[in-house]
PDB file of C-alpha atoms in Angstrom:
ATOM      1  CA  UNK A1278     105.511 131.540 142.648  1.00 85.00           C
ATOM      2  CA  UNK A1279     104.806 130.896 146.100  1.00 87.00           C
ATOM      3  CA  UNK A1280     107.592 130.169 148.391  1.00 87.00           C
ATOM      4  CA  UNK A1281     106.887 126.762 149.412  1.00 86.00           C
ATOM      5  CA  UNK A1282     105.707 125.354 145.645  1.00 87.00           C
ATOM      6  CA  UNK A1283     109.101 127.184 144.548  1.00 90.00           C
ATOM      7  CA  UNK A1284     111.590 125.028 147.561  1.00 92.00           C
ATOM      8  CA  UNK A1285     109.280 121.692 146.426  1.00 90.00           C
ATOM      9  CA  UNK A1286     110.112 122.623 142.556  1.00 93.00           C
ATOM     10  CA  UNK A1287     113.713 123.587 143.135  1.00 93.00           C
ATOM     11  CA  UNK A1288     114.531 124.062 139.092  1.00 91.00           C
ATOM     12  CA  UNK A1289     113.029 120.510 138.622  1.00 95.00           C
ATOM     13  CA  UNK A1290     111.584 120.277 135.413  1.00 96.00           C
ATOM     14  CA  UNK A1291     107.939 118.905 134.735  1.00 95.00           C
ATOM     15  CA  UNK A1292     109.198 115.034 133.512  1.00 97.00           C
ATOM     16  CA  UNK A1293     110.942 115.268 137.132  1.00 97.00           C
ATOM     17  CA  UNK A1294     108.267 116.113 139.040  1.00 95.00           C
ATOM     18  CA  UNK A1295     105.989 114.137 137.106  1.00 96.00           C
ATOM     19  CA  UNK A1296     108.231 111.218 138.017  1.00 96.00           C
ATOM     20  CA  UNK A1297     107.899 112.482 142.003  1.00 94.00           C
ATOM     21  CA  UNK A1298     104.566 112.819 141.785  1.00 93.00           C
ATOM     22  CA  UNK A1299     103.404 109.671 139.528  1.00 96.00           C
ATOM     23  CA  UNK A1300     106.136 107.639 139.463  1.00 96.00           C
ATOM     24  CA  UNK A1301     107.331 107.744 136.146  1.00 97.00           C
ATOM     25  CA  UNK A1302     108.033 111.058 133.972  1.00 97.00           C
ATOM     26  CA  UNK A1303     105.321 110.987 131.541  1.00 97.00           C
ATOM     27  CA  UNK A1304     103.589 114.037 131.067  1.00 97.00           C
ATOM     28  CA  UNK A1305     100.053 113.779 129.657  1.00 97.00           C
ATOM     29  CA  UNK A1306      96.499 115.186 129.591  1.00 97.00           C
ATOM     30  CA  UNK A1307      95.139 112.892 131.632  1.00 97.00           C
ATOM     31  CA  UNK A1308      97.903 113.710 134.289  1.00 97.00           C
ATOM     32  CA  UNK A1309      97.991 117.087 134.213  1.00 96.00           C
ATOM     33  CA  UNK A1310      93.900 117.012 134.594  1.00 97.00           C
ATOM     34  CA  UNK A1311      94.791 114.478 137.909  1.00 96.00           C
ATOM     35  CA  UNK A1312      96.824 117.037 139.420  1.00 94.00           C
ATOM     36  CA  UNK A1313      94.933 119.696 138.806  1.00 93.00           C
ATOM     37  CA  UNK A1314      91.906 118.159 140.371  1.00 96.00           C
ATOM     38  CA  UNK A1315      93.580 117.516 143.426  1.00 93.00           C
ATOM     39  CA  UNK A1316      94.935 120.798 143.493  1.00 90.00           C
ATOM     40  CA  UNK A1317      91.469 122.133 143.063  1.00 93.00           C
ATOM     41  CA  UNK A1318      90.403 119.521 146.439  1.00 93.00           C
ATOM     42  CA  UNK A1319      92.560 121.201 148.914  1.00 91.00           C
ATOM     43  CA  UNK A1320      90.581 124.613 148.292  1.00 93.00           C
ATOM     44  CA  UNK A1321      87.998 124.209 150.863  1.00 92.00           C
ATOM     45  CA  UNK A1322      86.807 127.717 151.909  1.00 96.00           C
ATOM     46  CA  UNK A1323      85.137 127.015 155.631  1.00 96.00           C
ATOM     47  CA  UNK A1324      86.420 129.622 157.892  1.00 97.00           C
ATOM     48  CA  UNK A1325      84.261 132.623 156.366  1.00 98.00           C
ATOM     49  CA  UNK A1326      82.970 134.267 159.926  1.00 98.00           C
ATOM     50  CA  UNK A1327      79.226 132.637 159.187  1.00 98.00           C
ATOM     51  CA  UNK A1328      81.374 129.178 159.755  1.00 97.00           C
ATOM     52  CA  UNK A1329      82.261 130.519 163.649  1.00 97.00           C
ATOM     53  CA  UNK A1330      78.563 131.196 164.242  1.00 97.00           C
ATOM     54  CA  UNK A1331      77.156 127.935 163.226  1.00 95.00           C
ATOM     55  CA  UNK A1332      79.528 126.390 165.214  1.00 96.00           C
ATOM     56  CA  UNK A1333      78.650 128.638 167.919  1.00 96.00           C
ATOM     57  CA  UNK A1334      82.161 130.111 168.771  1.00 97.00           C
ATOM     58  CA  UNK A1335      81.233 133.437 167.174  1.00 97.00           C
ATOM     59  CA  UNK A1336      78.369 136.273 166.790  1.00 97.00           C
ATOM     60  CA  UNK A1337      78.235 138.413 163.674  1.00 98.00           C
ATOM     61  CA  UNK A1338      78.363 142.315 164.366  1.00 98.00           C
ATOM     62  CA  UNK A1339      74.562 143.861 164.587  1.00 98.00           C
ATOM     63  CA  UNK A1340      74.618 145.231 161.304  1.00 98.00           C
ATOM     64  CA  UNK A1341      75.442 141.075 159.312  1.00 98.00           C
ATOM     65  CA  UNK A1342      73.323 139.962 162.116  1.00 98.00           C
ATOM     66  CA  UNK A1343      70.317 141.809 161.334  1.00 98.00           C
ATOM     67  CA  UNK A1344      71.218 140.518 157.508  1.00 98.00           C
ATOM     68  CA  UNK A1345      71.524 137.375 158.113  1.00 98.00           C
ATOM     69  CA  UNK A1346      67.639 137.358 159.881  1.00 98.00           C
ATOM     70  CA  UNK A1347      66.693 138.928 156.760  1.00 98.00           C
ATOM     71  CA  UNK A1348      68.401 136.438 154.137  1.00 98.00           C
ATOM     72  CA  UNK A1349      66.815 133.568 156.640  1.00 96.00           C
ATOM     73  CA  UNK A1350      62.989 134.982 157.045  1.00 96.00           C
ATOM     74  CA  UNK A1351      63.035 136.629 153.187  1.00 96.00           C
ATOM     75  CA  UNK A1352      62.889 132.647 151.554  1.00 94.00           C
ATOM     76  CA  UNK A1353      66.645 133.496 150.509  1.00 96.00           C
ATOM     77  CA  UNK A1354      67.986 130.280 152.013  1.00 95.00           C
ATOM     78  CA  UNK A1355      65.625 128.106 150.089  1.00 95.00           C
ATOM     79  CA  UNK A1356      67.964 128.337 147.243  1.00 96.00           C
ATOM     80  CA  UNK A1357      71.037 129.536 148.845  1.00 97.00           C
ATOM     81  CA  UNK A1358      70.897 126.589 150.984  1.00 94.00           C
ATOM     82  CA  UNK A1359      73.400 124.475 153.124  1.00 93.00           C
ATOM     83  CA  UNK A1360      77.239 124.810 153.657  1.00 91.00           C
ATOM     84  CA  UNK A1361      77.726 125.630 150.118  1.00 94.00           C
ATOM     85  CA  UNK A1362      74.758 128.526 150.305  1.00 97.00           C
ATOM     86  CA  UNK A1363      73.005 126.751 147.135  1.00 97.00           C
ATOM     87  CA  UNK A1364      71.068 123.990 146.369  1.00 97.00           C
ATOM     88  CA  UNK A1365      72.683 122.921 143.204  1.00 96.00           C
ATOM     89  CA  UNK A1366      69.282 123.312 141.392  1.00 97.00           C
ATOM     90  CA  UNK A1367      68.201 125.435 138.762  1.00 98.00           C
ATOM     91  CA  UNK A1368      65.778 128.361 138.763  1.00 98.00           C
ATOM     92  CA  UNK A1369      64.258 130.886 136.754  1.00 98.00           C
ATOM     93  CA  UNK A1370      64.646 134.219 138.715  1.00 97.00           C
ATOM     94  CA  UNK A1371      63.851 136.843 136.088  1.00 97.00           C
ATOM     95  CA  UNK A1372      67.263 137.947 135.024  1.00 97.00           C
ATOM     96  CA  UNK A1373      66.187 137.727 131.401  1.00 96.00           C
ATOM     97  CA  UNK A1374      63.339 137.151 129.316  1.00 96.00           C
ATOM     98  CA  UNK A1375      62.955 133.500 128.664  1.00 95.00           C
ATOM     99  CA  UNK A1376      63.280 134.067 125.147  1.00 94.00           C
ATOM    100  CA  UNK A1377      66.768 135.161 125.370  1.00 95.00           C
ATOM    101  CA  UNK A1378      68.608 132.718 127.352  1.00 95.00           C
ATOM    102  CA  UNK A1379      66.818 129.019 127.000  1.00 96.00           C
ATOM    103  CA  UNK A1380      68.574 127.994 130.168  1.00 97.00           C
ATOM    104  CA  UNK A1381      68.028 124.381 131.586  1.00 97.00           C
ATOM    105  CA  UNK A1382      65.397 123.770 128.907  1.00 97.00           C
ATOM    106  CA  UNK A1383      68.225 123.396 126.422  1.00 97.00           C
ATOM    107  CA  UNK A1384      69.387 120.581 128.134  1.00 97.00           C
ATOM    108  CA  UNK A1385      65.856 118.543 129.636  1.00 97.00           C
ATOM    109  CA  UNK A1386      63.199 119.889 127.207  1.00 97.00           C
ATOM    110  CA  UNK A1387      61.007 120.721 130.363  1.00 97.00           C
ATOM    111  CA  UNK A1388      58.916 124.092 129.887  1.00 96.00           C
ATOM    112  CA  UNK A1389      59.378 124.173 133.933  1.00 96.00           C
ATOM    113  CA  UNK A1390      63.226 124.162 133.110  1.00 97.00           C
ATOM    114  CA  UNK A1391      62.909 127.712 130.720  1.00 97.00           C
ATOM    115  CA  UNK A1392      65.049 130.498 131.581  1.00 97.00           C
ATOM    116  CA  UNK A1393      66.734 128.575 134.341  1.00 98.00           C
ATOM    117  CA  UNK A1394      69.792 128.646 135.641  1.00 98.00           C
ATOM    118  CA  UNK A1395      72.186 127.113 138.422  1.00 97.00           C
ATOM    119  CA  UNK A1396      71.901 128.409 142.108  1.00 97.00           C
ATOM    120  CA  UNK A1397      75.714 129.702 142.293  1.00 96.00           C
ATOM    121  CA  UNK A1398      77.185 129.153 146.161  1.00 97.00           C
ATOM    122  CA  UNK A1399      77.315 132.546 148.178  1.00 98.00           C
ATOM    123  CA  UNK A1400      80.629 132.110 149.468  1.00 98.00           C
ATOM    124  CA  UNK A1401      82.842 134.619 148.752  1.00 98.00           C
ATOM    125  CA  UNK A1402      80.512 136.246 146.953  1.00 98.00           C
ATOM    126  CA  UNK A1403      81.798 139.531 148.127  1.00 97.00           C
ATOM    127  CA  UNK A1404      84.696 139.320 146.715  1.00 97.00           C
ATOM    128  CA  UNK A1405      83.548 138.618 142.532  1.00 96.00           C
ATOM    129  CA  UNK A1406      82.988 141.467 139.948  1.00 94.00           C
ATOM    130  CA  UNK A1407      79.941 140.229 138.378  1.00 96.00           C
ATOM    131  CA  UNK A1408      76.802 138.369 139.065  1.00 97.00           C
ATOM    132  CA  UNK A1409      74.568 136.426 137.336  1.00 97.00           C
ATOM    133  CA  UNK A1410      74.898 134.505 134.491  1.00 94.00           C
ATOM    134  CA  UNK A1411      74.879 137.366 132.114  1.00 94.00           C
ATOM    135  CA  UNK A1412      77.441 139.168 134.712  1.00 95.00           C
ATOM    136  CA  UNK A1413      75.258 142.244 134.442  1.00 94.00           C
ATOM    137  CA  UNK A1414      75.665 143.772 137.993  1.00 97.00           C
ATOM    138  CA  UNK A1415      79.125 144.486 139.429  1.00 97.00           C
ATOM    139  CA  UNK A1416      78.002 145.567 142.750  1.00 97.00           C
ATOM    140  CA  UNK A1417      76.389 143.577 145.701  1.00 98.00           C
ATOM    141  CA  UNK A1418      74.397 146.562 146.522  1.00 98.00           C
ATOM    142  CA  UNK A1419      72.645 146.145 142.742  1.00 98.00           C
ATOM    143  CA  UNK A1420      71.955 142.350 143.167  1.00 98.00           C
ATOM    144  CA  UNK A1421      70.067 142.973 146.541  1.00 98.00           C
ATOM    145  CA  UNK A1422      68.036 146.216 144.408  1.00 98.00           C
ATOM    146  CA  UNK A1423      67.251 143.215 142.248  1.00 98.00           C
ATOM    147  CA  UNK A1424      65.707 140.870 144.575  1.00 98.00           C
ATOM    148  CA  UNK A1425      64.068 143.441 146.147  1.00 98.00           C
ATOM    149  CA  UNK A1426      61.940 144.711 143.115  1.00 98.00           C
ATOM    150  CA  UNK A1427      61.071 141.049 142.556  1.00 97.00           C
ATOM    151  CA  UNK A1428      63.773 140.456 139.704  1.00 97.00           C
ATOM    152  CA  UNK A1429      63.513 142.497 136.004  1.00 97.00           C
ATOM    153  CA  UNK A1430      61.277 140.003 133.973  1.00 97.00           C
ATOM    154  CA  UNK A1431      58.504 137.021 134.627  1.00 96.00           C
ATOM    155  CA  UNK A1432      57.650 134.083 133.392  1.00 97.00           C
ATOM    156  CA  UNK A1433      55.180 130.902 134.559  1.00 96.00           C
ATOM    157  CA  UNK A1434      57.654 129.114 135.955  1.00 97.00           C
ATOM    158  CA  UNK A1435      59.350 132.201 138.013  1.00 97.00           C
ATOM    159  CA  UNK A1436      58.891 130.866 142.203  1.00 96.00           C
ATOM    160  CA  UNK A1437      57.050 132.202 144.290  1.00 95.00           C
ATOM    161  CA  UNK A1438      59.633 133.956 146.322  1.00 95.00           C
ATOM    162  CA  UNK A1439      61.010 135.984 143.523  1.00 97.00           C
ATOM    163  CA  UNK A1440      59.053 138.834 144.005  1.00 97.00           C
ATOM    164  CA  UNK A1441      58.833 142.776 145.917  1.00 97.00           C
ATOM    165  CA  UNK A1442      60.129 142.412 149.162  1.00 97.00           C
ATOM    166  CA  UNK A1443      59.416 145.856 150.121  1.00 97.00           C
ATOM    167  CA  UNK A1444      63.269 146.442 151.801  1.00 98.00           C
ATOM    168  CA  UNK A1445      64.057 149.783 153.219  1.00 98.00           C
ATOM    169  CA  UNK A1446      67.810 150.807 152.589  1.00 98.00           C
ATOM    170  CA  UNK A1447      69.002 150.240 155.891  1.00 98.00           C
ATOM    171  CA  UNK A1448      67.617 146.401 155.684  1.00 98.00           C
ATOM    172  CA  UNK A1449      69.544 146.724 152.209  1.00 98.00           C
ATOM    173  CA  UNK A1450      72.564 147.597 153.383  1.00 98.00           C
ATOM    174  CA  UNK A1451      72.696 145.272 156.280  1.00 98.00           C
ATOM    175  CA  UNK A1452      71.777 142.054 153.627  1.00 98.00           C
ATOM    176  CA  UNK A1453      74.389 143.514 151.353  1.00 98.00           C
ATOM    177  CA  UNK A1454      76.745 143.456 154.660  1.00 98.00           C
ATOM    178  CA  UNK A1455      75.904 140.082 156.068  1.00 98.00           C
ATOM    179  CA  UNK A1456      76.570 138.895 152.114  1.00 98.00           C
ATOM    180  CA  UNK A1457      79.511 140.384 151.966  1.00 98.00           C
ATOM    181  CA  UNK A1458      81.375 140.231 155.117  1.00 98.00           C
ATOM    182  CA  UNK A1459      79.803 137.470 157.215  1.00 98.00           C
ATOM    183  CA  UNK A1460      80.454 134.744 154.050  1.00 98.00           C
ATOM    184  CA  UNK A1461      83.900 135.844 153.263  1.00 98.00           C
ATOM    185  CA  UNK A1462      87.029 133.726 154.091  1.00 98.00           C
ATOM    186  CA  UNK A1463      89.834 136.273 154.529  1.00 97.00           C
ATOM    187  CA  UNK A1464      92.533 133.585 153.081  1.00 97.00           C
ATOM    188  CA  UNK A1465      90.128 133.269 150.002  1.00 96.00           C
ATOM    189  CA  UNK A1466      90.041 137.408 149.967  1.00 96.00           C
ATOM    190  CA  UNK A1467      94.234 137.786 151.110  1.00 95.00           C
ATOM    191  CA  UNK A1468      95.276 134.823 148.790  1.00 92.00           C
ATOM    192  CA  UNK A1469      97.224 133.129 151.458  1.00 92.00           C
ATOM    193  CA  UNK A1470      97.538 129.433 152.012  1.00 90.00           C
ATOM    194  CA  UNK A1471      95.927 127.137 150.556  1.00 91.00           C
ATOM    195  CA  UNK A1472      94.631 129.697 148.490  1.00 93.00           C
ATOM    196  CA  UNK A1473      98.232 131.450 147.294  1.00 90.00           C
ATOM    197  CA  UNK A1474      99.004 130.351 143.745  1.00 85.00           C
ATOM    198  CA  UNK A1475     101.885 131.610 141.232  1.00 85.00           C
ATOM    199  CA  UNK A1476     100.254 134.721 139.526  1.00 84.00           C
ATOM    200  CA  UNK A1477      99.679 134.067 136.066  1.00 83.00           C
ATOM    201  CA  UNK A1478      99.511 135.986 132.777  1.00 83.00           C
ATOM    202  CA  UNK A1479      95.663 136.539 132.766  1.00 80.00           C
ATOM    203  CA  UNK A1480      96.223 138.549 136.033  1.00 77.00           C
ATOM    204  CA  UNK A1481      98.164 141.266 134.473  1.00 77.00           C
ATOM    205  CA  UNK A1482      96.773 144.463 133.390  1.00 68.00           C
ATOM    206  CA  UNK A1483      96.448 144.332 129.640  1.00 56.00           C
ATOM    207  CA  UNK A1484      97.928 147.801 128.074  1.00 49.00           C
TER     208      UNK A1484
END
């Protein structure tokens, strides 16, 4: 447990700091999802280096420079738009055959909506372990092989954009960098305040 959360708890128990907290000691679902939430509102990742250079106290080294031109002119910020690096919307990309994952269309009905799935944000998207819905690459380096081929599968409603880019491997590598470097927020990626938490039974190593 975190320092700090373990002074504030000091051996209370959870009608106690329920009581602090709410003011009265009930425990219950609703208050426990309450908490939780605003727990989840103070995690605000915005001082990745990409958040320096918009504000224009910062350049990116040449190498996630040269990315970030590329992720700009290759149509990548269409959907990987805004603060949050996505545009909320859903997209079929040609991850998958239509036929295997319905997508969107499970939920609207619309044949535009087949195969489609949400834009995730880029932030900190150097530091998961798998990508895409299906979680089939683990590396950075295979997600920008991806793009770059024009995606695995088609389908009438794939974009436009989705298709060869014709990327050497140095342009590669310096998307790959500007992805995962340049969007990173080191207290995201060191687990330091806000973003420290008690480490919990899912984190061990199962033997």
């Amino acid at each position: 447990i975190p320092a700090d959360l373990k002074t504030w708890m000091a051996a209370r128990t959870y009608p106690q700091l329920f009581q602090e907290a709410f003011g009265t000691p009930d425990v219950t679902g609703a208050r426990i999802a309450l908490a939780i939430a605003t727990y989840e509102r103070t995690l605000f990742s915005n001082q990745a280096p990409i958040d320096s250079v918009i504000a224009g106290t910062a350049v990116l080294p040449p190498q996630q420079n040269q990315g970030q031109a590329l992720f700009g002119g290759l149509g990548c910020a269409g959907c990987h738009a805004g603060s949050l690096f996505s545009d909320n919307n859903f997209h079929y990309i040609g991850v998958r055959p239509t036929s295997d994952d319905a997508g969107r269309f499970a939920v609207t009905a619309n044949p535009a909506d087949l195969g489609a799935m949400k834009t995730p944000s880029l932030r900190n998207v150097g530091l998961r372990s798998a990508y895409f819905h299906d979680g089939r690459f683990s590396r950075l380096e295979d997600v920008v092989a991806f793009y770059n081929r024009g995606g695995d599968f088609t389908a009438p409603n794939k974009p436009p954009v989705i298709r060869p880019l014709g990327l050497g491997p140095q342009q590669q590598a310096a998307l790959v960098a500007f992805l995962r470097f340049a969007l990173t927020d080191t207290r995201v990626r060191d687990g330091v305040f806000p973003f420290d938490r008690p480490s919990l039974y899912a984190d061990a190593e199962m033997v």
